[in-house]
Amino acid sequence: MQTQQDSKLRYEICFPGLPLAVYREVAAHLRQVEGVETGLYPATNQQFDYNQSQVGGLWIQYAPTASSASRELVDRILAYYQQLFKQGAESREQGAVKNG
């Protein structure tokens, strides 16, 4: 996801299956960026499922004065977590195949 060149001030991001703790970690990481606010919004599914996240997603909001450097840093942070989660999912899938 690239927010650097977009003029919107608020984004919503959802990684299906991402654990609550990881959402919280990403939000805490993003809050350290100047001009950025973030938070979590609740899941919309009515029934609890361990295979689904207990969070609907993450919202990111830029202050009108947020710099392009702040947006670039947010993009880099999101790319890091996206790659980390992708690698973790691939490892779990390989483990399931080996054990299966």
PDB file of N, CA and C in Angstrom:
ATOM      1  N   MET A   1       0.838  -1.175   0.000  1.00  0.00           N
ATOM      2  CA  MET A   1       0.000   0.000   0.000  1.00  0.00           C
ATOM      3  C   MET A   1       0.882   1.237   0.000  1.00  0.00           C
ATOM      4  N   GLN A   2       0.585   2.158  -0.876  1.00  0.00           N
ATOM      5  CA  GLN A   2       1.349   3.393  -0.908  1.00  0.00           C
ATOM      6  C   GLN A   2       0.446   4.555  -0.521  1.00  0.00           C
ATOM      7  N   THR A   3       0.868   5.265   0.502  1.00  0.00           N
ATOM      8  CA  THR A   3       0.116   6.434   0.940  1.00  0.00           C
ATOM      9  C   THR A   3       0.858   7.712   0.616  1.00  0.00           C
ATOM     10  N   GLN A   4       2.100   7.573   0.221  1.00  0.00           N
ATOM     11  CA  GLN A   4       2.971   8.736   0.037  1.00  0.00           C
ATOM     12  C   GLN A   4       2.453   9.692  -1.029  1.00  0.00           C
ATOM     13  N   GLN A   5       1.966   9.183  -2.148  1.00  0.00           N
ATOM     14  CA  GLN A   5       1.597  10.057  -3.249  1.00  0.00           C
ATOM     15  C   GLN A   5       0.099  10.330  -3.312  1.00  0.00           C
ATOM     16  N   ASP A   6      -0.646   9.780  -2.377  1.00  0.00           N
ATOM     17  CA  ASP A   6      -2.091   9.967  -2.347  1.00  0.00           C
ATOM     18  C   ASP A   6      -2.429  11.149  -1.456  1.00  0.00           C
ATOM     19  N   SER A   7      -3.449  11.892  -1.813  1.00  0.00           N
ATOM     20  CA  SER A   7      -3.791  13.080  -1.038  1.00  0.00           C
ATOM     21  C   SER A   7      -4.795  12.804   0.079  1.00  0.00           C
ATOM     22  N   LYS A   8      -5.287  11.563   0.195  1.00  0.00           N
ATOM     23  CA  LYS A   8      -6.238  11.242   1.262  1.00  0.00           C
ATOM     24  C   LYS A   8      -5.570  11.379   2.625  1.00  0.00           C
ATOM     25  N   LEU A   9      -6.376  11.648   3.631  1.00  0.00           N
ATOM     26  CA  LEU A   9      -5.845  11.794   4.979  1.00  0.00           C
ATOM     27  C   LEU A   9      -6.110  10.567   5.844  1.00  0.00           C
ATOM     28  N   ARG A  10      -7.054   9.702   5.448  1.00  0.00           N
ATOM     29  CA  ARG A  10      -7.380   8.534   6.258  1.00  0.00           C
ATOM     30  C   ARG A  10      -7.440   7.279   5.396  1.00  0.00           C
ATOM     31  N   TYR A  11      -6.866   6.201   5.939  1.00  0.00           N
ATOM     32  CA  TYR A  11      -6.816   4.911   5.261  1.00  0.00           C
ATOM     33  C   TYR A  11      -7.268   3.831   6.216  1.00  0.00           C
ATOM     34  N   GLU A  12      -7.825   2.763   5.665  1.00  0.00           N
ATOM     35  CA  GLU A  12      -8.144   1.582   6.449  1.00  0.00           C
ATOM     36  C   GLU A  12      -7.421   0.407   5.828  1.00  0.00           C
ATOM     37  N   ILE A  13      -6.798  -0.392   6.680  1.00  0.00           N
ATOM     38  CA  ILE A  13      -5.994  -1.514   6.216  1.00  0.00           C
ATOM     39  C   ILE A  13      -6.463  -2.770   6.923  1.00  0.00           C
ATOM     40  N   CYS A  14      -6.610  -3.838   6.176  1.00  0.00           N
ATOM     41  CA  CYS A  14      -7.047  -5.098   6.749  1.00  0.00           C
ATOM     42  C   CYS A  14      -6.149  -6.221   6.238  1.00  0.00           C
ATOM     43  N   PHE A  15      -5.594  -6.990   7.158  1.00  0.00           N
ATOM     44  CA  PHE A  15      -4.836  -8.193   6.833  1.00  0.00           C
ATOM     45  C   PHE A  15      -5.604  -9.362   7.439  1.00  0.00           C
ATOM     46  N   PRO A  16      -6.419 -10.079   6.662  1.00  0.00           N
ATOM     47  CA  PRO A  16      -7.224 -11.170   7.217  1.00  0.00           C
ATOM     48  C   PRO A  16      -6.346 -12.192   7.950  1.00  0.00           C
ATOM     49  N   GLY A  17      -6.782 -12.580   9.122  1.00  0.00           N
ATOM     50  CA  GLY A  17      -6.068 -13.584   9.898  1.00  0.00           C
ATOM     51  C   GLY A  17      -4.924 -13.048  10.732  1.00  0.00           C
ATOM     52  N   LEU A  18      -4.621 -11.756  10.625  1.00  0.00           N
ATOM     53  CA  LEU A  18      -3.531 -11.181  11.405  1.00  0.00           C
ATOM     54  C   LEU A  18      -3.941 -11.128  12.874  1.00  0.00           C
ATOM     55  N   PRO A  19      -3.120 -11.630  13.767  1.00  0.00           N
ATOM     56  CA  PRO A  19      -3.481 -11.642  15.186  1.00  0.00           C
ATOM     57  C   PRO A  19      -3.602 -10.234  15.774  1.00  0.00           C
ATOM     58  N   LEU A  20      -4.427 -10.143  16.801  1.00  0.00           N
ATOM     59  CA  LEU A  20      -4.657  -8.885  17.497  1.00  0.00           C
ATOM     60  C   LEU A  20      -3.347  -8.256  17.975  1.00  0.00           C
ATOM     61  N   ALA A  21      -2.448  -9.067  18.519  1.00  0.00           N
ATOM     62  CA  ALA A  21      -1.176  -8.544  19.040  1.00  0.00           C
ATOM     63  C   ALA A  21      -0.355  -7.876  17.939  1.00  0.00           C
ATOM     64  N   VAL A  22      -0.395  -8.422  16.735  1.00  0.00           N
ATOM     65  CA  VAL A  22       0.379  -7.848  15.632  1.00  0.00           C
ATOM     66  C   VAL A  22      -0.260  -6.527  15.187  1.00  0.00           C
ATOM     67  N   TYR A  23      -1.587  -6.493  15.123  1.00  0.00           N
ATOM     68  CA  TYR A  23      -2.262  -5.221  14.811  1.00  0.00           C
ATOM     69  C   TYR A  23      -1.847  -4.149  15.812  1.00  0.00           C
ATOM     70  N   ARG A  24      -1.824  -4.516  17.092  1.00  0.00           N
ATOM     71  CA  ARG A  24      -1.440  -3.557  18.124  1.00  0.00           C
ATOM     72  C   ARG A  24       0.007  -3.105  17.951  1.00  0.00           C
ATOM     73  N   GLU A  25       0.876  -4.036  17.579  1.00  0.00           N
ATOM     74  CA  GLU A  25       2.281  -3.696  17.359  1.00  0.00           C
ATOM     75  C   GLU A  25       2.431  -2.724  16.185  1.00  0.00           C
ATOM     76  N   VAL A  26       1.739  -3.003  15.091  1.00  0.00           N
ATOM     77  CA  VAL A  26       1.793  -2.118  13.920  1.00  0.00           C
ATOM     78  C   VAL A  26       1.278  -0.729  14.296  1.00  0.00           C
ATOM     79  N   ALA A  27       0.154  -0.679  15.011  1.00  0.00           N
ATOM     80  CA  ALA A  27      -0.417   0.613  15.415  1.00  0.00           C
ATOM     81  C   ALA A  27       0.560   1.388  16.298  1.00  0.00           C
ATOM     82  N   ALA A  28       1.190   0.701  17.247  1.00  0.00           N
ATOM     83  CA  ALA A  28       2.158   1.366  18.126  1.00  0.00           C
ATOM     84  C   ALA A  28       3.351   1.883  17.331  1.00  0.00           C
ATOM     85  N   HIS A  29       3.792   1.104  16.364  1.00  0.00           N
ATOM     86  CA  HIS A  29       4.918   1.504  15.523  1.00  0.00           C
ATOM     87  C   HIS A  29       4.551   2.752  14.715  1.00  0.00           C
ATOM     88  N   LEU A  30       3.357   2.759  14.139  1.00  0.00           N
ATOM     89  CA  LEU A  30       2.927   3.886  13.310  1.00  0.00           C
ATOM     90  C   LEU A  30       2.696   5.150  14.129  1.00  0.00           C
ATOM     91  N   ARG A  31       2.276   4.996  15.389  1.00  0.00           N
ATOM     92  CA  ARG A  31       2.039   6.172  16.235  1.00  0.00           C
ATOM     93  C   ARG A  31       3.318   6.956  16.510  1.00  0.00           C
ATOM     94  N   GLN A  32       4.453   6.341  16.294  1.00  0.00           N
ATOM     95  CA  GLN A  32       5.727   7.015  16.526  1.00  0.00           C
ATOM     96  C   GLN A  32       6.099   7.958  15.380  1.00  0.00           C
ATOM     97  N   VAL A  33       5.382   7.867  14.275  1.00  0.00           N
ATOM     98  CA  VAL A  33       5.669   8.714  13.119  1.00  0.00           C
ATOM     99  C   VAL A  33       4.966  10.057  13.311  1.00  0.00           C
ATOM    100  N   GLU A  34       5.709  11.131  13.103  1.00  0.00           N
ATOM    101  CA  GLU A  34       5.164  12.481  13.288  1.00  0.00           C
ATOM    102  C   GLU A  34       4.038  12.760  12.298  1.00  0.00           C
ATOM    103  N   GLY A  35       2.917  13.258  12.818  1.00  0.00           N
ATOM    104  CA  GLY A  35       1.783  13.612  11.966  1.00  0.00           C
ATOM    105  C   GLY A  35       0.863  12.453  11.651  1.00  0.00           C
ATOM    106  N   VAL A  36       1.023  11.332  12.365  1.00  0.00           N
ATOM    107  CA  VAL A  36       0.228  10.138  12.087  1.00  0.00           C
ATOM    108  C   VAL A  36      -0.517   9.712  13.344  1.00  0.00           C
ATOM    109  N   GLU A  37      -1.800   9.449  13.181  1.00  0.00           N
ATOM    110  CA  GLU A  37      -2.612   8.845  14.233  1.00  0.00           C
ATOM    111  C   GLU A  37      -3.112   7.519  13.692  1.00  0.00           C
ATOM    112  N   THR A  38      -3.330   6.568  14.590  1.00  0.00           N
ATOM    113  CA  THR A  38      -3.798   5.259  14.147  1.00  0.00           C
ATOM    114  C   THR A  38      -4.585   4.589  15.257  1.00  0.00           C
ATOM    115  N   GLY A  39      -5.374   3.629  14.875  1.00  0.00           N
ATOM    116  CA  GLY A  39      -6.154   2.864  15.834  1.00  0.00           C
ATOM    117  C   GLY A  39      -6.732   1.634  15.169  1.00  0.00           C
ATOM    118  N   LEU A  40      -7.423   0.845  15.960  1.00  0.00           N
ATOM    119  CA  LEU A  40      -8.017  -0.396  15.467  1.00  0.00           C
ATOM    120  C   LEU A  40      -9.529  -0.247  15.423  1.00  0.00           C
ATOM    121  N   TYR A  41     -10.148  -0.927  14.473  1.00  0.00           N
ATOM    122  CA  TYR A  41     -11.603  -0.958  14.475  1.00  0.00           C
ATOM    123  C   TYR A  41     -12.046  -2.411  14.629  1.00  0.00           C
ATOM    124  N   PRO A  42     -13.208  -2.627  15.242  1.00  0.00           N
ATOM    125  CA  PRO A  42     -13.619  -3.991  15.602  1.00  0.00           C
ATOM    126  C   PRO A  42     -13.966  -4.853  14.401  1.00  0.00           C
ATOM    127  N   ALA A  43     -13.868  -6.147  14.623  1.00  0.00           N
ATOM    128  CA  ALA A  43     -14.246  -7.116  13.597  1.00  0.00           C
ATOM    129  C   ALA A  43     -15.750  -7.053  13.380  1.00  0.00           C
ATOM    130  N   THR A  44     -16.182  -7.372  12.174  1.00  0.00           N
ATOM    131  CA  THR A  44     -17.604  -7.307  11.861  1.00  0.00           C
ATOM    132  C   THR A  44     -18.286  -8.668  11.932  1.00  0.00           C
ATOM    133  N   ASN A  45     -17.496  -9.750  11.965  1.00  0.00           N
ATOM    134  CA  ASN A  45     -18.114 -11.069  12.017  1.00  0.00           C
ATOM    135  C   ASN A  45     -18.789 -11.279  13.375  1.00  0.00           C
ATOM    136  N   GLN A  46     -19.961 -11.875  13.340  1.00  0.00           N
ATOM    137  CA  GLN A  46     -20.772 -12.054  14.539  1.00  0.00           C
ATOM    138  C   GLN A  46     -20.337 -13.244  15.385  1.00  0.00           C
ATOM    139  N   GLN A  47     -19.723 -14.250  14.751  1.00  0.00           N
ATOM    140  CA  GLN A  47     -19.312 -15.447  15.473  1.00  0.00           C
ATOM    141  C   GLN A  47     -17.801 -15.489  15.611  1.00  0.00           C
ATOM    142  N   PHE A  48     -17.342 -15.907  16.788  1.00  0.00           N
ATOM    143  CA  PHE A  48     -15.913 -15.998  17.039  1.00  0.00           C
ATOM    144  C   PHE A  48     -15.314 -17.156  16.247  1.00  0.00           C
ATOM    145  N   ASP A  49     -14.147 -16.925  15.656  1.00  0.00           N
ATOM    146  CA  ASP A  49     -13.438 -17.940  14.890  1.00  0.00           C
ATOM    147  C   ASP A  49     -11.948 -17.742  15.124  1.00  0.00           C
ATOM    148  N   TYR A  50     -11.268 -18.769  15.661  1.00  0.00           N
ATOM    149  CA  TYR A  50      -9.844 -18.655  15.945  1.00  0.00           C
ATOM    150  C   TYR A  50      -9.019 -18.388  14.691  1.00  0.00           C
ATOM    151  N   ASN A  51      -9.525 -18.776  13.522  1.00  0.00           N
ATOM    152  CA  ASN A  51      -8.777 -18.579  12.282  1.00  0.00           C
ATOM    153  C   ASN A  51      -8.924 -17.164  11.727  1.00  0.00           C
ATOM    154  N   GLN A  52      -9.791 -16.370  12.321  1.00  0.00           N
ATOM    155  CA  GLN A  52      -9.974 -14.992  11.894  1.00  0.00           C
ATOM    156  C   GLN A  52      -9.423 -14.057  12.961  1.00  0.00           C
ATOM    157  N   SER A  53      -9.039 -12.881  12.557  1.00  0.00           N
ATOM    158  CA  SER A  53      -8.554 -11.889  13.508  1.00  0.00           C
ATOM    159  C   SER A  53      -9.715 -11.379  14.349  1.00  0.00           C
ATOM    160  N   GLN A  54      -9.417 -10.998  15.579  1.00  0.00           N
ATOM    161  CA  GLN A  54     -10.438 -10.397  16.422  1.00  0.00           C
ATOM    162  C   GLN A  54     -10.568  -8.896  16.149  1.00  0.00           C
ATOM    163  N   VAL A  55      -9.846  -8.419  15.157  1.00  0.00           N
ATOM    164  CA  VAL A  55      -9.849  -7.011  14.777  1.00  0.00           C
ATOM    165  C   VAL A  55     -10.289  -6.913  13.320  1.00  0.00           C
ATOM    166  N   GLY A  56     -11.119  -5.911  13.028  1.00  0.00           N
ATOM    167  CA  GLY A  56     -11.550  -5.708  11.649  1.00  0.00           C
ATOM    168  C   GLY A  56     -10.458  -5.117  10.783  1.00  0.00           C
ATOM    169  N   GLY A  57      -9.607  -4.306  11.399  1.00  0.00           N
ATOM    170  CA  GLY A  57      -8.524  -3.688  10.656  1.00  0.00           C
ATOM    171  C   GLY A  57      -7.898  -2.542  11.426  1.00  0.00           C
ATOM    172  N   LEU A  58      -7.091  -1.810  10.721  1.00  0.00           N
ATOM    173  CA  LEU A  58      -6.312  -0.715  11.278  1.00  0.00           C
ATOM    174  C   LEU A  58      -6.627   0.540  10.471  1.00  0.00           C
ATOM    175  N   TRP A  59      -6.835   1.650  11.161  1.00  0.00           N
ATOM    176  CA  TRP A  59      -7.000   2.910  10.438  1.00  0.00           C
ATOM    177  C   TRP A  59      -5.777   3.785  10.692  1.00  0.00           C
ATOM    178  N   ILE A  60      -5.432   4.531   9.661  1.00  0.00           N
ATOM    179  CA  ILE A  60      -4.303   5.458   9.726  1.00  0.00           C
ATOM    180  C   ILE A  60      -4.820   6.814   9.265  1.00  0.00           C
ATOM    181  N   GLN A  61      -4.510   7.826  10.039  1.00  0.00           N
ATOM    182  CA  GLN A  61      -4.932   9.176   9.665  1.00  0.00           C
ATOM    183  C   GLN A  61      -3.739  10.113   9.733  1.00  0.00           C
ATOM    184  N   TYR A  62      -3.566  10.862   8.664  1.00  0.00           N
ATOM    185  CA  TYR A  62      -2.493  11.851   8.599  1.00  0.00           C
ATOM    186  C   TYR A  62      -3.014  13.216   9.008  1.00  0.00           C
ATOM    187  N   ALA A  63      -2.214  13.950   9.746  1.00  0.00           N
ATOM    188  CA  ALA A  63      -2.519  15.355  10.009  1.00  0.00           C
ATOM    189  C   ALA A  63      -2.332  16.107   8.686  1.00  0.00           C
ATOM    190  N   PRO A  64      -3.071  17.184   8.481  1.00  0.00           N
ATOM    191  CA  PRO A  64      -2.907  17.950   7.238  1.00  0.00           C
ATOM    192  C   PRO A  64      -1.473  18.426   7.023  1.00  0.00           C
ATOM    193  N   THR A  65      -0.733  18.538   8.099  1.00  0.00           N
ATOM    194  CA  THR A  65       0.644  19.019   8.004  1.00  0.00           C
ATOM    195  C   THR A  65       1.666  17.888   7.896  1.00  0.00           C
ATOM    196  N   ALA A  66       1.204  16.644   7.775  1.00  0.00           N
ATOM    197  CA  ALA A  66       2.135  15.511   7.692  1.00  0.00           C
ATOM    198  C   ALA A  66       3.037  15.660   6.471  1.00  0.00           C
ATOM    199  N   SER A  67       4.303  15.434   6.688  1.00  0.00           N
ATOM    200  CA  SER A  67       5.279  15.606   5.606  1.00  0.00           C
ATOM    201  C   SER A  67       5.326  14.378   4.698  1.00  0.00           C
ATOM    202  N   SER A  68       5.924  14.566   3.551  1.00  0.00           N
ATOM    203  CA  SER A  68       6.101  13.429   2.639  1.00  0.00           C
ATOM    204  C   SER A  68       7.051  12.402   3.262  1.00  0.00           C
ATOM    205  N   ALA A  69       7.976  12.858   4.102  1.00  0.00           N
ATOM    206  CA  ALA A  69       8.877  11.926   4.787  1.00  0.00           C
ATOM    207  C   ALA A  69       8.088  11.033   5.750  1.00  0.00           C
ATOM    208  N   SER A  70       7.089  11.588   6.418  1.00  0.00           N
ATOM    209  CA  SER A  70       6.244  10.798   7.309  1.00  0.00           C
ATOM    210  C   SER A  70       5.453   9.758   6.532  1.00  0.00           C
ATOM    211  N   ARG A  71       4.903  10.179   5.391  1.00  0.00           N
ATOM    212  CA  ARG A  71       4.151   9.230   4.552  1.00  0.00           C
ATOM    213  C   ARG A  71       5.059   8.126   4.022  1.00  0.00           C
ATOM    214  N   GLU A  72       6.261   8.480   3.646  1.00  0.00           N
ATOM    215  CA  GLU A  72       7.214   7.485   3.149  1.00  0.00           C
ATOM    216  C   GLU A  72       7.558   6.485   4.257  1.00  0.00           C
ATOM    217  N   LEU A  73       7.756   6.988   5.466  1.00  0.00           N
ATOM    218  CA  LEU A  73       8.068   6.115   6.596  1.00  0.00           C
ATOM    219  C   LEU A  73       6.904   5.172   6.893  1.00  0.00           C
ATOM    220  N   VAL A  74       5.678   5.671   6.832  1.00  0.00           N
ATOM    221  CA  VAL A  74       4.504   4.811   7.027  1.00  0.00           C
ATOM    222  C   VAL A  74       4.481   3.716   5.964  1.00  0.00           C
ATOM    223  N   ASP A  75       4.736   4.072   4.715  1.00  0.00           N
ATOM    224  CA  ASP A  75       4.778   3.072   3.638  1.00  0.00           C
ATOM    225  C   ASP A  75       5.826   2.004   3.914  1.00  0.00           C
ATOM    226  N   ARG A  76       6.985   2.411   4.403  1.00  0.00           N
ATOM    227  CA  ARG A  76       8.055   1.458   4.696  1.00  0.00           C
ATOM    228  C   ARG A  76       7.675   0.545   5.854  1.00  0.00           C
ATOM    229  N   ILE A  77       7.048   1.098   6.877  1.00  0.00           N
ATOM    230  CA  ILE A  77       6.619   0.294   8.024  1.00  0.00           C
ATOM    231  C   ILE A  77       5.571  -0.727   7.585  1.00  0.00           C
ATOM    232  N   LEU A  78       4.586  -0.288   6.805  1.00  0.00           N
ATOM    233  CA  LEU A  78       3.548  -1.201   6.334  1.00  0.00           C
ATOM    234  C   LEU A  78       4.127  -2.292   5.433  1.00  0.00           C
ATOM    235  N   ALA A  79       5.065  -1.925   4.581  1.00  0.00           N
ATOM    236  CA  ALA A  79       5.709  -2.908   3.703  1.00  0.00           C
ATOM    237  C   ALA A  79       6.471  -3.946   4.521  1.00  0.00           C
ATOM    238  N   TYR A  80       7.126  -3.501   5.572  1.00  0.00           N
ATOM    239  CA  TYR A  80       7.861  -4.413   6.451  1.00  0.00           C
ATOM    240  C   TYR A  80       6.917  -5.451   7.058  1.00  0.00           C
ATOM    241  N   TYR A  81       5.821  -4.973   7.649  1.00  0.00           N
ATOM    242  CA  TYR A  81       4.884  -5.899   8.292  1.00  0.00           C
ATOM    243  C   TYR A  81       4.176  -6.779   7.269  1.00  0.00           C
ATOM    244  N   GLN A  82       3.890  -6.244   6.097  1.00  0.00           N
ATOM    245  CA  GLN A  82       3.258  -7.045   5.057  1.00  0.00           C
ATOM    246  C   GLN A  82       4.187  -8.177   4.638  1.00  0.00           C
ATOM    247  N   GLN A  83       5.455  -7.879   4.451  1.00  0.00           N
ATOM    248  CA  GLN A  83       6.429  -8.902   4.073  1.00  0.00           C
ATOM    249  C   GLN A  83       6.620  -9.902   5.209  1.00  0.00           C
ATOM    250  N   LEU A  84       6.694  -9.433   6.433  1.00  0.00           N
ATOM    251  CA  LEU A  84       6.863 -10.302   7.590  1.00  0.00           C
ATOM    252  C   LEU A  84       5.687 -11.259   7.725  1.00  0.00           C
ATOM    253  N   PHE A  85       4.475 -10.744   7.569  1.00  0.00           N
ATOM    254  CA  PHE A  85       3.291 -11.587   7.680  1.00  0.00           C
ATOM    255  C   PHE A  85       3.229 -12.582   6.530  1.00  0.00           C
ATOM    256  N   LYS A  86       3.599 -12.148   5.336  1.00  0.00           N
ATOM    257  CA  LYS A  86       3.592 -13.038   4.175  1.00  0.00           C
ATOM    258  C   LYS A  86       4.563 -14.194   4.385  1.00  0.00           C
ATOM    259  N   GLN A  87       5.758 -13.906   4.890  1.00  0.00           N
ATOM    260  CA  GLN A  87       6.744 -14.955   5.148  1.00  0.00           C
ATOM    261  C   GLN A  87       6.255 -15.897   6.237  1.00  0.00           C
ATOM    262  N   GLY A  88       5.632 -15.357   7.271  1.00  0.00           N
ATOM    263  CA  GLY A  88       5.107 -16.191   8.342  1.00  0.00           C
ATOM    264  C   GLY A  88       4.008 -17.120   7.849  1.00  0.00           C
ATOM    265  N   ALA A  89       3.139 -16.613   6.971  1.00  0.00           N
ATOM    266  CA  ALA A  89       2.060 -17.432   6.416  1.00  0.00           C
ATOM    267  C   ALA A  89       2.633 -18.544   5.554  1.00  0.00           C
ATOM    268  N   GLU A  90       3.665 -18.235   4.766  1.00  0.00           N
ATOM    269  CA  GLU A  90       4.296 -19.255   3.931  1.00  0.00           C
ATOM    270  C   GLU A  90       4.950 -20.330   4.789  1.00  0.00           C
ATOM    271  N   SER A  91       5.583 -19.934   5.883  1.00  0.00           N
ATOM    272  CA  SER A  91       6.214 -20.900   6.785  1.00  0.00           C
ATOM    273  C   SER A  91       5.175 -21.810   7.419  1.00  0.00           C
ATOM    274  N   ARG A  92       4.038 -21.250   7.826  1.00  0.00           N
ATOM    275  CA  ARG A  92       2.977 -22.068   8.424  1.00  0.00           C
ATOM    276  C   ARG A  92       2.428 -23.051   7.411  1.00  0.00           C
ATOM    277  N   GLU A  93       2.263 -22.610   6.158  1.00  0.00           N
ATOM    278  CA  GLU A  93       1.756 -23.494   5.122  1.00  0.00           C
ATOM    279  C   GLU A  93       2.737 -24.628   4.858  1.00  0.00           C
ATOM    280  N   GLN A  94       4.032 -24.329   4.800  1.00  0.00           N
ATOM    281  CA  GLN A  94       5.034 -25.363   4.577  1.00  0.00           C
ATOM    282  C   GLN A  94       5.056 -26.347   5.739  1.00  0.00           C
ATOM    283  N   GLY A  95       4.912 -25.834   6.967  1.00  0.00           N
ATOM    284  CA  GLY A  95       4.880 -26.701   8.144  1.00  0.00           C
ATOM    285  C   GLY A  95       3.689 -27.621   8.111  1.00  0.00           C
ATOM    286  N   ALA A  96       2.540 -27.124   7.650  1.00  0.00           N
ATOM    287  CA  ALA A  96       1.350 -27.939   7.572  1.00  0.00           C
ATOM    288  C   ALA A  96       1.526 -29.046   6.533  1.00  0.00           C
ATOM    289  N   VAL A  97       2.202 -28.728   5.432  1.00  0.00           N
ATOM    290  CA  VAL A  97       2.437 -29.732   4.395  1.00  0.00           C
ATOM    291  C   VAL A  97       3.399 -30.800   4.930  1.00  0.00           C
ATOM    292  N   LYS A  98       4.449 -30.402   5.609  1.00  0.00           N
ATOM    293  CA  LYS A  98       5.419 -31.348   6.152  1.00  0.00           C
ATOM    294  C   LYS A  98       4.779 -32.257   7.189  1.00  0.00           C
ATOM    295  N   ASN A  99       3.936 -31.681   8.037  1.00  0.00           N
ATOM    296  CA  ASN A  99       3.319 -32.447   9.101  1.00  0.00           C
ATOM    297  C   ASN A  99       2.138 -33.266   8.603  1.00  0.00           C
ATOM    298  N   GLY A 100       1.602 -32.882   7.446  1.00  0.00           N
ATOM    299  CA  GLY A 100       0.396 -33.527   6.927  1.00  0.00           C
ATOM    300  C   GLY A 100       0.742 -34.751   6.235  1.00  0.00           C
TER     301      GLY A 100
END
